[in-house]
Coordinates of C-alpha atoms (C1' of nucleotides) in Angstrom, one line a residue:
Chain A
M1 CA 54.9 -104.8 74.9
V2 CA 56.0 -101.3 74.4
L3 CA 59.3 -102.5 73.2
Q4 CA 57.6 -104.7 70.8
K5 CA 55.6 -101.9 69.3
R6 CA 58.7 -99.8 68.9
L7 CA 60.4 -102.6 67.1
E8 CA 57.7 -102.7 64.6
Y9 CA 57.1 -99.0 64.2
G10 CA 60.3 -97.6 65.1
F11 CA 61.2 -95.0 67.5
N12 CA 58.3 -92.7 68.3
G13 CA 56.0 -94.9 66.6
Y14 CA 57.2 -94.3 63.2
Q15 CA 58.0 -96.9 60.7
V16 CA 60.3 -95.8 58.1
P17 CA 61.2 -98.2 55.5
P18 CA 64.7 -98.0 54.1
T19 CA 65.0 -95.5 51.4
P20 CA 65.4 -97.5 48.2
R21 CA 68.4 -96.5 46.4
A22 CA 67.9 -95.1 43.0
P23 CA 69.6 -96.8 40.2
R24 CA 73.1 -95.7 39.6
S25 CA 72.1 -93.7 36.6
A26 CA 69.4 -91.9 38.5
R27 CA 71.7 -91.1 41.3
K28 CA 74.1 -89.7 38.9
R29 CA 71.5 -87.5 37.6
V30 CA 70.7 -86.2 41.0
K31 CA 74.2 -85.5 41.6
K32 CA 74.5 -83.6 38.5
N33 CA 71.6 -81.4 39.4
E34 CA 73.2 -80.7 42.7
D35 CA 76.2 -79.6 41.0
H36 CA 74.2 -77.4 38.8
N37 CA 72.5 -75.8 41.7
Q38 CA 75.7 -75.1 43.3
M39 CA 77.0 -73.6 40.3
C40 CA 74.1 -71.2 40.3
A41 CA 74.7 -70.3 43.9
F42 CA 78.3 -69.9 43.6
D43 CA 78.3 -68.2 40.4
L44 CA 80.1 -65.0 40.9
L45 CA 82.0 -65.5 43.9
A46 CA 85.3 -63.9 43.3
T47 CA 85.5 -61.2 40.9
I48 CA 88.5 -59.8 39.4
A49 CA 88.5 -56.5 37.9
G50 CA 89.4 -56.2 34.5
K51 CA 89.1 -54.2 31.5
L52 CA 90.0 -55.1 28.1
L53 CA 90.5 -53.7 24.9
L54 CA 89.1 -55.0 21.8
E55 CA 90.2 -54.5 18.4
G56 CA 89.7 -55.5 14.9
N57 CA 91.6 -58.1 13.2
N58 CA 94.8 -58.5 11.6
S59 CA 95.8 -60.4 8.7
A60 CA 98.7 -61.7 10.5
D61 CA 96.4 -63.4 12.8
N62 CA 95.3 -65.7 10.2
K63 CA 98.7 -66.7 9.9
L64 CA 99.0 -67.2 13.5
N65 CA 96.2 -69.4 13.6
Q66 CA 98.1 -71.9 11.6
E67 CA 100.4 -72.1 14.5
E68 CA 98.9 -74.5 16.8
T69 CA 100.6 -73.2 19.8
V70 CA 99.7 -69.7 19.1
K71 CA 96.2 -70.6 18.4
E72 CA 95.9 -71.6 22.0
T73 CA 96.2 -68.1 23.1
T74 CA 93.9 -66.3 20.8
V75 CA 90.6 -65.5 21.9
K76 CA 89.5 -67.2 18.8
T77 CA 90.3 -70.3 20.6
E78 CA 87.7 -69.4 23.1
E79 CA 85.2 -69.4 20.4
D80 CA 86.2 -72.7 19.3
S81 CA 86.3 -74.1 22.7
S82 CA 82.9 -72.8 23.6
K83 CA 81.6 -75.6 21.6
A84 CA 83.1 -77.9 24.0
N85 CA 81.9 -76.5 27.1
A86 CA 83.0 -79.1 29.4
C87 CA 86.4 -78.9 28.2
D88 CA 86.3 -75.2 28.5
Q89 CA 85.3 -75.4 32.0
E90 CA 88.1 -77.7 32.8
S91 CA 90.7 -75.6 31.3
C92 CA 89.4 -72.6 33.0
N93 CA 89.7 -74.4 36.2
K94 CA 93.2 -75.2 36.0
S95 CA 95.1 -72.5 34.5
F96 CA 95.8 -68.9 34.6
F97 CA 97.2 -66.6 32.3
V98 CA 97.9 -63.0 32.1
S99 CA 97.6 -61.6 28.8
E100 CA 97.5 -58.2 27.4
I101 CA 96.1 -56.4 24.6
I102 CA 98.6 -54.6 22.7
P103 CA 97.7 -52.1 20.2
K104 CA 99.4 -53.0 17.1
A105 CA 101.9 -50.6 15.9
P106 CA 100.8 -48.7 13.0
V107 CA 103.6 -50.3 11.2
T108 CA 103.0 -52.1 8.1
D109 CA 101.7 -55.4 8.8
T110 CA 103.8 -55.8 11.7
C111 CA 103.0 -59.3 12.5
S112 CA 103.4 -60.8 9.1
G113 CA 105.5 -58.4 7.4
P114 CA 109.2 -58.8 7.5
A115 CA 109.5 -55.1 7.4
S116 CA 108.8 -54.9 11.0
G117 CA 111.8 -56.9 11.7
I118 CA 110.1 -59.3 13.8
T119 CA 107.2 -61.4 13.0
V120 CA 105.1 -63.5 14.9
S121 CA 106.5 -66.4 13.1
D122 CA 109.9 -65.3 14.0
C123 CA 109.0 -65.1 17.5
L124 CA 107.6 -68.5 17.4
D125 CA 110.4 -70.0 15.7
K126 CA 112.8 -68.7 18.2
V127 CA 110.7 -69.9 21.0
P128 CA 111.0 -73.4 22.1
S129 CA 107.7 -74.8 23.0
A130 CA 108.8 -75.0 26.5
S131 CA 109.4 -71.5 27.3
R132 CA 108.4 -70.3 30.6
S133 CA 109.0 -67.4 32.8
L134 CA 108.3 -66.8 36.3
N135 CA 107.0 -63.5 36.1
G136 CA 104.6 -62.2 33.6
E137 CA 105.4 -58.7 34.1
N138 CA 108.9 -59.1 33.4
V139 CA 108.1 -61.2 30.5
G140 CA 105.9 -58.6 29.1
C141 CA 108.5 -56.0 29.4
K142 CA 111.0 -58.1 28.0
I143 CA 109.0 -58.8 25.0
E144 CA 108.4 -55.2 24.5
D145 CA 112.0 -54.5 25.0
I146 CA 113.0 -56.9 22.4
I147 CA 110.5 -55.8 20.0
D148 CA 111.4 -52.3 20.5
K149 CA 114.9 -53.0 19.7
Q150 CA 114.0 -54.8 16.6
M151 CA 111.9 -52.0 15.6
T152 CA 114.5 -49.6 16.1
N153 CA 117.1 -51.4 14.3
E154 CA 115.4 -53.0 11.5
A155 CA 112.0 -51.6 11.3
P156 CA 112.8 -48.2 10.2
N157 CA 111.0 -49.4 7.3
N158 CA 113.3 -47.7 5.0
G159 CA 112.7 -44.5 6.6
K160 CA 109.1 -44.7 5.9
P161 CA 106.8 -43.8 8.5
P162 CA 105.0 -46.7 9.8
V163 CA 102.2 -46.2 7.6
V164 CA 99.7 -48.7 7.7
N165 CA 98.4 -50.6 5.1
N166 CA 96.1 -51.9 7.5
L167 CA 93.9 -50.9 9.9
D168 CA 95.2 -49.1 12.8
S169 CA 92.7 -51.2 14.3
N170 CA 95.0 -54.0 14.4
V171 CA 96.1 -54.9 17.8
N172 CA 98.6 -57.4 18.5
L173 CA 97.8 -59.8 21.2
V174 CA 100.2 -60.5 23.8
V175 CA 99.2 -63.2 26.0
R176 CA 101.4 -63.6 28.9
D177 CA 100.8 -66.9 30.3
D178 CA 102.3 -67.0 33.6
D179 CA 102.1 -70.7 34.0
E180 CA 103.7 -71.4 30.8
N181 CA 104.7 -68.1 30.1
S182 CA 103.6 -68.2 26.8
S183 CA 102.4 -65.4 24.9
W184 CA 102.6 -64.4 21.4
C185 CA 102.5 -61.3 19.6
T186 CA 104.4 -58.6 18.1
Q187 CA 104.7 -55.1 18.9
R188 CA 103.1 -52.2 20.4
Q189 CA 102.1 -48.9 19.1
T190 CA 104.2 -47.2 21.6
L191 CA 107.3 -49.0 21.7
N192 CA 108.6 -47.7 24.9
N193 CA 109.8 -50.4 27.0
K194 CA 109.1 -49.1 30.3
T195 CA 110.4 -50.7 33.3
F196 CA 111.9 -53.8 32.4
R197 CA 114.1 -55.3 35.0
P198 CA 115.6 -58.6 35.3
P199 CA 114.0 -60.7 37.9
S200 CA 115.4 -60.0 41.2
R201 CA 117.0 -62.5 43.5
I202 CA 114.3 -61.9 45.9
G203 CA 112.1 -63.2 43.3
D204 CA 114.1 -66.3 43.1
R205 CA 114.0 -66.8 46.8
R206 CA 110.4 -66.4 46.8
I207 CA 110.0 -68.9 44.2
R208 CA 111.9 -71.4 46.1
R209 CA 110.0 -70.7 49.2
L210 CA 106.8 -71.0 47.4
S211 CA 107.7 -74.2 45.8
A212 CA 108.8 -75.5 49.1
S213 CA 105.7 -74.5 50.9
K214 CA 103.7 -76.0 48.2
Q215 CA 105.4 -79.3 48.6
W216 CA 105.1 -79.1 52.2
K217 CA 101.4 -78.7 52.0
V218 CA 100.9 -81.3 49.4
A219 CA 103.2 -83.8 50.7
P220 CA 101.2 -85.0 53.6
K221 CA 98.4 -85.9 51.3
L222 CA 100.3 -87.5 48.6
N223 CA 102.4 -90.4 49.1
N224 CA 105.2 -89.2 47.0
G225 CA 105.2 -85.7 48.2
V226 CA 105.4 -84.0 45.0
H227 CA 103.2 -85.2 42.5
F228 CA 102.2 -82.3 40.5
N229 CA 101.8 -83.3 37.0
T230 CA 101.0 -86.7 35.9
D231 CA 100.3 -87.2 32.4
A232 CA 96.9 -88.4 33.2
E233 CA 96.1 -85.3 35.0
L234 CA 97.4 -83.1 32.4
K235 CA 95.6 -84.3 29.5
P236 CA 92.1 -83.1 30.2
V237 CA 93.1 -79.7 30.9
Y238 CA 93.2 -77.9 27.7
H239 CA 91.1 -77.4 24.7
N240 CA 93.6 -78.6 22.3
K241 CA 94.6 -81.4 24.4
K242 CA 97.3 -82.7 22.2
T243 CA 99.1 -79.5 21.7
C244 CA 98.6 -78.1 25.1
Y245 CA 99.5 -81.3 26.7
K246 CA 102.7 -81.5 24.9
H247 CA 103.5 -78.0 25.7
Q248 CA 102.7 -78.3 29.3
R249 CA 104.6 -81.4 29.6
S250 CA 107.7 -80.0 28.1
L251 CA 107.5 -77.2 30.5
R252 CA 107.0 -79.4 33.4
D253 CA 110.0 -81.3 32.6
Y254 CA 112.0 -78.2 32.7
P255 CA 113.3 -77.3 36.0
F256 CA 112.1 -74.1 37.4
K257 CA 115.4 -72.4 37.6
K258 CA 116.5 -73.6 34.3
R259 CA 113.4 -72.4 32.7
R260 CA 113.9 -69.1 34.2
L261 CA 117.4 -68.8 33.0
Y262 CA 116.3 -70.0 29.7
Q263 CA 114.0 -67.2 29.6
L264 CA 116.6 -64.7 30.3
E265 CA 118.8 -65.9 27.7
N266 CA 116.1 -66.2 25.2
P267 CA 114.0 -63.2 25.5
S268 CA 112.0 -64.0 22.5
D269 CA 110.7 -66.9 24.3
S270 CA 108.7 -64.8 26.4
D271 CA 106.6 -63.8 23.6
N272 CA 104.3 -66.3 22.6
R273 CA 102.8 -69.5 22.9
S274 CA 100.5 -70.3 25.5
G275 CA 99.5 -73.7 26.2
S276 CA 96.9 -72.6 28.5
P277 CA 93.7 -71.1 27.8
R278 CA 92.4 -67.9 29.2
K279 CA 91.9 -67.0 32.6
G280 CA 92.5 -64.1 34.9
S281 CA 91.6 -60.7 35.3
I282 CA 92.2 -58.0 33.0
E283 CA 93.1 -54.5 32.8
V284 CA 93.1 -52.4 29.9
E285 CA 96.0 -50.6 28.8
S286 CA 94.9 -48.6 25.9
S287 CA 92.7 -48.5 23.1
L288 CA 92.7 -48.1 19.4
G289 CA 90.2 -47.3 16.9
A290 CA 88.1 -50.0 15.5
A291 CA 89.0 -51.7 12.4
Q292 CA 88.4 -49.6 9.4
D293 CA 89.0 -51.9 6.6
P294 CA 85.8 -53.7 5.6
A295 CA 87.8 -56.2 3.8
F296 CA 89.3 -57.4 7.0
Q297 CA 86.1 -57.2 8.7
A298 CA 84.7 -59.6 6.3
Q299 CA 87.3 -62.1 7.2
D300 CA 87.5 -63.9 10.4
S301 CA 88.0 -61.1 12.8
H302 CA 89.8 -61.7 15.9
V303 CA 89.4 -60.0 19.2
K304 CA 92.6 -59.3 20.8
L305 CA 93.1 -58.5 24.3
K306 CA 95.7 -58.0 26.8
I307 CA 95.3 -59.0 30.3
K308 CA 97.7 -57.1 32.3
S309 CA 97.3 -58.4 35.7
F310 CA 95.4 -60.5 38.1
R311 CA 93.6 -59.3 41.0
V312 CA 93.4 -61.6 43.9
P313 CA 89.9 -62.0 45.3
E314 CA 89.4 -60.6 48.7
F315 CA 90.5 -62.6 51.6
F316 CA 91.5 -62.1 55.1
I317 CA 94.3 -63.1 57.2
E318 CA 94.9 -63.2 60.8
I319 CA 98.2 -62.8 62.4
P320 CA 99.5 -61.9 65.8
E321 CA 100.8 -58.4 66.3
T322 CA 104.0 -59.8 67.4
A323 CA 104.6 -61.5 64.1
T324 CA 107.4 -60.3 62.0
V325 CA 106.9 -58.6 58.7
S326 CA 108.5 -61.5 57.1
S327 CA 106.0 -63.7 58.7
L328 CA 103.3 -61.5 57.5
K329 CA 104.6 -61.8 54.0
R330 CA 104.7 -65.4 54.3
T331 CA 101.3 -65.6 55.6
V332 CA 100.0 -63.6 52.7
M333 CA 101.8 -65.8 50.4
E334 CA 100.2 -68.8 51.9
A335 CA 96.8 -67.3 51.6
V336 CA 97.4 -66.4 48.0
T337 CA 98.7 -69.8 47.4
A338 CA 95.6 -71.2 48.9
I339 CA 93.4 -69.2 46.7
F340 CA 95.1 -70.2 43.6
S341 CA 95.3 -73.7 44.7
G342 CA 91.7 -74.1 44.2
E343 CA 90.2 -74.6 40.9
L344 CA 89.0 -71.5 39.3
H345 CA 86.6 -70.7 36.7
V346 CA 86.6 -67.7 34.5
G347 CA 83.6 -65.5 34.0
V348 CA 83.2 -63.0 31.3
M349 CA 81.6 -59.7 32.0
L350 CA 80.4 -57.4 29.3
Q351 CA 79.2 -54.0 30.1
G352 CA 78.9 -55.0 33.6
K353 CA 76.8 -58.0 32.8
R354 CA 77.8 -61.4 33.0
V355 CA 78.0 -63.3 29.7
R356 CA 76.3 -66.5 30.4
D357 CA 75.9 -68.1 27.1
D358 CA 79.1 -69.9 26.5
N359 CA 78.1 -71.0 23.1
K360 CA 77.6 -67.6 21.6
T361 CA 80.4 -66.3 19.5
L362 CA 82.2 -63.3 20.7
L363 CA 80.7 -61.4 17.9
Q364 CA 77.2 -62.4 18.9
T365 CA 77.9 -61.5 22.4
G366 CA 79.2 -58.2 21.5
I367 CA 82.7 -58.8 22.4
C368 CA 84.2 -57.3 19.4
H369 CA 86.1 -54.3 18.2
D370 CA 83.1 -52.2 18.7
N371 CA 83.5 -52.4 22.3
K372 CA 84.9 -49.6 24.3
L373 CA 87.4 -49.8 27.0
D374 CA 86.2 -51.3 30.1
A375 CA 83.5 -53.1 28.4
L376 CA 84.9 -56.5 28.9
G377 CA 85.9 -57.9 32.2
F378 CA 86.9 -61.3 33.5
T379 CA 86.2 -62.7 36.8
L380 CA 87.9 -65.4 38.7
E381 CA 85.6 -67.7 40.4
P382 CA 86.7 -70.3 42.8
N383 CA 85.6 -73.8 42.4
R384 CA 81.9 -73.6 43.1
L385 CA 81.7 -76.9 44.8
Q386 CA 84.1 -75.7 47.3
V387 CA 82.4 -72.6 48.3
P388 CA 80.2 -72.6 51.3
Q389 CA 76.6 -72.1 50.4
S390 CA 76.3 -69.4 53.0
L391 CA 78.5 -67.3 50.9
C392 CA 76.6 -67.5 47.8
P393 CA 73.6 -65.4 47.3
E394 CA 70.8 -67.3 45.7
D395 CA 70.3 -64.7 43.2
R396 CA 72.8 -65.4 40.7
A397 CA 71.6 -62.7 38.5
V398 CA 73.3 -60.3 40.7
V399 CA 76.5 -59.5 39.0
P400 CA 79.1 -57.9 41.1
P401 CA 81.1 -55.3 39.4
P402 CA 84.3 -56.6 38.1
A403 CA 86.3 -54.6 40.6
T404 CA 84.5 -56.0 43.6
P405 CA 85.9 -59.3 44.5
K406 CA 83.9 -61.3 47.0
P407 CA 85.4 -63.2 49.8
L408 CA 86.7 -66.6 49.2
T409 CA 86.5 -69.1 51.8
R410 CA 87.4 -72.4 50.5
Y411 CA 89.9 -73.7 48.1
S412 CA 90.2 -77.1 46.8
P413 CA 93.4 -78.9 47.0
P414 CA 96.0 -78.1 44.5
Q415 CA 96.1 -80.5 41.6
S416 CA 98.4 -81.4 38.9
V417 CA 98.7 -78.8 36.4
A418 CA 97.0 -76.3 38.5
N419 CA 99.7 -76.7 40.9
Q420 CA 102.4 -75.6 38.7
V421 CA 100.4 -73.0 37.1
V422 CA 99.3 -71.7 40.3
I423 CA 102.7 -71.2 41.6
Q424 CA 103.5 -69.2 38.7
Q425 CA 100.6 -67.1 39.1
E426 CA 101.2 -66.6 42.7
M427 CA 104.5 -65.3 41.9
T428 CA 103.1 -62.6 40.0
N429 CA 100.5 -61.7 42.5
S430 CA 102.6 -62.0 45.6
R431 CA 105.1 -59.8 44.0
K432 CA 102.5 -57.2 43.7
I433 CA 101.4 -57.6 47.2
T434 CA 104.6 -57.7 48.9
E435 CA 106.8 -55.8 46.7
S436 CA 104.6 -53.2 45.3
D437 CA 107.3 -50.8 46.0
D438 CA 109.4 -52.3 43.4
D439 CA 108.8 -50.8 40.1
I440 CA 108.3 -54.0 38.4
S441 CA 104.9 -53.4 37.3
V442 CA 104.4 -52.4 33.7
D443 CA 101.3 -50.6 34.5
N444 CA 100.6 -48.3 37.3
T445 CA 96.9 -49.0 37.4
S446 CA 97.2 -52.5 38.5
A447 CA 99.9 -51.8 40.9
C448 CA 97.5 -49.6 42.7
D449 CA 94.8 -52.2 42.7
S450 CA 97.0 -54.9 43.9
R451 CA 98.1 -53.0 46.8
A452 CA 94.8 -53.1 48.3
L453 CA 94.5 -56.8 48.0
V454 CA 95.0 -57.7 51.6
T455 CA 93.0 -56.5 54.4
V456 CA 94.0 -57.6 57.8
P457 CA 91.1 -57.3 60.1
A458 CA 91.1 -60.4 62.2
I459 CA 87.5 -60.9 61.9
N460 CA 86.3 -64.2 63.1
N461 CA 83.7 -64.5 60.5
P462 CA 83.1 -68.1 59.7
E463 CA 82.2 -67.0 56.2
T464 CA 85.4 -65.4 55.7
L465 CA 88.6 -67.0 55.0
V466 CA 90.6 -66.6 58.1
L467 CA 94.1 -67.7 57.8
S468 CA 96.1 -68.0 60.8
K469 CA 99.5 -69.2 60.5
S470 CA 98.9 -72.4 62.3
K471 CA 96.2 -73.4 60.0
Q472 CA 97.7 -72.3 56.8
A473 CA 98.6 -75.8 56.0
E474 CA 95.1 -76.9 56.3
V475 CA 93.5 -74.3 54.2
A476 CA 93.9 -76.0 51.0
Q477 CA 93.0 -79.3 52.3
R478 CA 90.3 -79.2 54.9
R479 CA 86.8 -78.3 54.4
I480 CA 85.7 -75.3 56.2
R481 CA 84.2 -75.9 59.6
R482 CA 80.5 -75.3 59.8
P483 CA 79.0 -75.9 63.2
F484 CA 75.6 -77.4 63.2
S485 CA 72.9 -74.9 64.1
V486 CA 70.3 -75.8 66.6
S487 CA 67.8 -76.3 63.9
E488 CA 70.1 -78.6 62.1
V489 CA 70.6 -80.6 65.2
E490 CA 66.9 -80.8 65.7
A491 CA 66.4 -82.1 62.2
L492 CA 69.1 -84.6 62.7
V493 CA 67.7 -85.8 66.0
E494 CA 64.3 -86.1 64.5
A495 CA 65.6 -88.1 61.5
V496 CA 67.6 -90.4 63.7
E497 CA 64.7 -91.0 66.0
K498 CA 62.8 -92.3 63.0
L499 CA 65.5 -93.9 61.0
G500 CA 67.9 -95.1 63.5
T501 CA 71.6 -94.7 63.8
G502 CA 72.7 -96.9 61.0
R503 CA 71.1 -95.3 58.0
W504 CA 73.0 -92.1 57.6
R505 CA 72.3 -92.0 53.9
D506 CA 68.7 -92.1 54.6
V507 CA 69.0 -89.5 57.3
K508 CA 70.8 -87.3 54.9
L509 CA 68.2 -87.7 52.2
R510 CA 65.4 -87.2 54.7
A511 CA 66.6 -84.2 56.6
F512 CA 69.6 -82.8 54.8
D513 CA 68.9 -83.3 51.3
D514 CA 69.2 -79.6 50.6
A515 CA 72.3 -79.1 52.6
K516 CA 74.9 -80.0 50.1
H517 CA 77.7 -79.5 52.5
R518 CA 76.4 -82.0 54.9
T519 CA 77.4 -85.4 53.9
Y520 CA 76.1 -88.5 55.6
V521 CA 79.4 -88.9 57.1
D522 CA 79.1 -85.5 58.6
L523 CA 75.7 -86.4 60.0
K524 CA 77.1 -89.5 61.5
D525 CA 79.9 -87.6 63.0
K526 CA 77.6 -85.0 64.3
W527 CA 75.4 -87.6 65.9
K528 CA 78.5 -89.0 67.5
T529 CA 79.4 -85.7 69.0
L530 CA 75.9 -85.1 70.0
V531 CA 75.8 -88.2 72.0
H532 CA 79.0 -87.2 73.6
T533 CA 77.8 -83.8 74.3
A534 CA 74.7 -85.1 75.9
R535 CA 76.7 -87.2 78.2
I536 CA 79.1 -84.6 79.5
S537 CA 78.2 -81.8 81.9
P538 CA 76.8 -78.6 80.4
Q539 CA 79.9 -76.8 81.7
Q540 CA 82.1 -78.9 79.5
R541 CA 80.2 -78.2 76.4
R542 CA 81.4 -75.7 73.9
G543 CA 80.0 -73.9 71.0
E544 CA 76.4 -72.9 70.5
P545 CA 74.5 -74.6 73.3
V546 CA 72.1 -77.3 72.2
P547 CA 68.9 -77.3 74.1
Q548 CA 68.8 -79.8 76.8
E549 CA 65.6 -81.1 75.4
L550 CA 67.3 -82.1 72.2
L551 CA 70.2 -83.7 74.0
D552 CA 67.8 -85.7 76.0
R553 CA 66.2 -86.9 72.8
V554 CA 69.6 -87.7 71.5
L555 CA 70.4 -90.0 74.4
E556 CA 67.0 -91.6 74.3
A557 CA 67.2 -92.3 70.6
H558 CA 70.7 -93.4 70.9
A559 CA 69.9 -95.8 73.6
Y560 CA 66.9 -97.1 71.8
W561 CA 68.6 -97.7 68.6
S562 CA 71.7 -99.2 70.0
N563 CA 69.6 -101.5 72.1
N564 CA 67.5 -102.6 69.3
Q565 CA 69.8 -102.5 66.5
L566 CA 70.1 -106.2 66.2
K567 CA 66.5 -106.9 66.7
T568 CA 65.5 -104.1 64.3
Q569 CA 67.7 -105.4 61.6
T570 CA 66.2 -108.8 62.1
C571 CA 62.9 -107.2 62.0
R572 CA 63.6 -105.5 58.7
L573 CA 64.8 -108.6 57.2
L574 CA 61.7 -110.5 58.1
Chain B
dT1 C1' 79.0 -95.9 47.7
dT2 C1' 77.8 -96.5 52.6
dT3 C1' 78.8 -97.8 57.1
dA4 C1' 81.4 -97.7 61.2
dG5 C1' 85.0 -96.1 63.9
dG6 C1' 89.4 -94.3 65.0
dG7 C1' 92.2 -90.0 64.5
Chain C
dC1 C1' 86.4 -82.8 59.9
dC2 C1' 89.4 -86.4 57.9
dC3 C1' 90.7 -91.0 56.7
dT4 C1' 89.6 -95.7 55.6
dA5 C1' 88.7 -100.6 56.2
dA6 C1' 84.8 -103.3 55.2
dA7 C1' 80.8 -104.4 53.4

DNA sequence: TTTAGGG
DNA sequence: CCCTAAA
């Protein structure tokens, strides 16, 4: 009799009809909302400090814009792309670049004028589309070096002082794209090529190692081991898909080493082109006055910036005291790899505030030559969907200062383009981390910052990314472990009591609809372990103890639903 | 997409 | 938690 009643009304006297599934379209909508919420929550996770310099425009820029490849790198592109937000997002996700604002030399029309000896066009012409370097810093230096030479030899401008026809406000943009190593530009006001050095062998080794480790990590997941860039994956990545894609592809087909050599032999390559859109952190180098010439102002002004270096978001590593330094280095490398393996978004900060409207023009937003140094900052944000909710303050209005990176905990698996790009970027960063002694940095400021990138307290904070050597491999793959709290268990038990053990989707909807990180599979798994836990002796249990009362209910419900599964199903059908 | 189970 | 065959 009792049994009969239960059959009809369910465990505990409840009768819960199956949750009707929403139409596909509706479900999609829901999902979308979820994503949105998450985006809110995860908004400013990692922050990368940056400063940037803004300047007026340059007639040469207009020229540049006709170069498709170049166009990619200009901030102007960002404006364009903002119209296509989705695309923008995507591209942000998958690529990095380091660029820098370079004050244009007060030379006559440097970019466009032959007088300077080197023009952007020149640069571009010399540069095969598939140029790439392994280290942005070096590239930058190199560029400057070259330019410097050119200036010295040819640009004497007939003895004339570099008078400017133009606005000293002109700044030439150098975008160092680490993934593609593209950057374009011209020259600097101060043409001192500081510390250019050819890449060291160490660098090479590191590259190899990195690549290897990358493969090692990826291989288990992918049937063919290395499967970085497939055409399909590449396509959606950039604003200007066609162009970028081509570009990217050509790079891809270029062996690493070869590319590097190519770089060395063709210094001009390092200037220019960037297939990948913006990303990264920024640091300012110097500033120039704003544009003075109204005529130029009237035209399509460009904002030029130089992103000098990236700052890796805060993270933690855990490593035995007995580990070797080399091991430590490797560990750090792995961690950095993990970070950059995830998809990243770029945030823009202006005057300490986050710029949220992607559709505004730079001018409207205030990102223009009127800005002062430090006014603009970029942030790197890890893929929001991958970040544990617990890490994300609900208040997304809170904008952490650009220089205060927040902890990252979760990184999505490396993918296609990102993969390659990432490696490049990692090179730059790792270099700073492990070899900050080497004077390879063009700017001292960033060198300083980057040195403080790694903190090593072995905190066992679940909200902190803790990388121990043994788990490095998993970091990029596995979701972070999040033990169920007692209250969660209670909710789960309650839901299962009413819904049974075969309707995990309903359980999810009913009791964990808000917990985005708990999938119905998770709930099912948890129930499984709960049943197991309930059956073993308390001494054998681990983790946060679950109240015996709950465990009892687990067993009871489990027994009930497993006993009556068949009958219940029959019941439901009838 | 969900369910169900093994890993 | 992950992975996946099945449904």
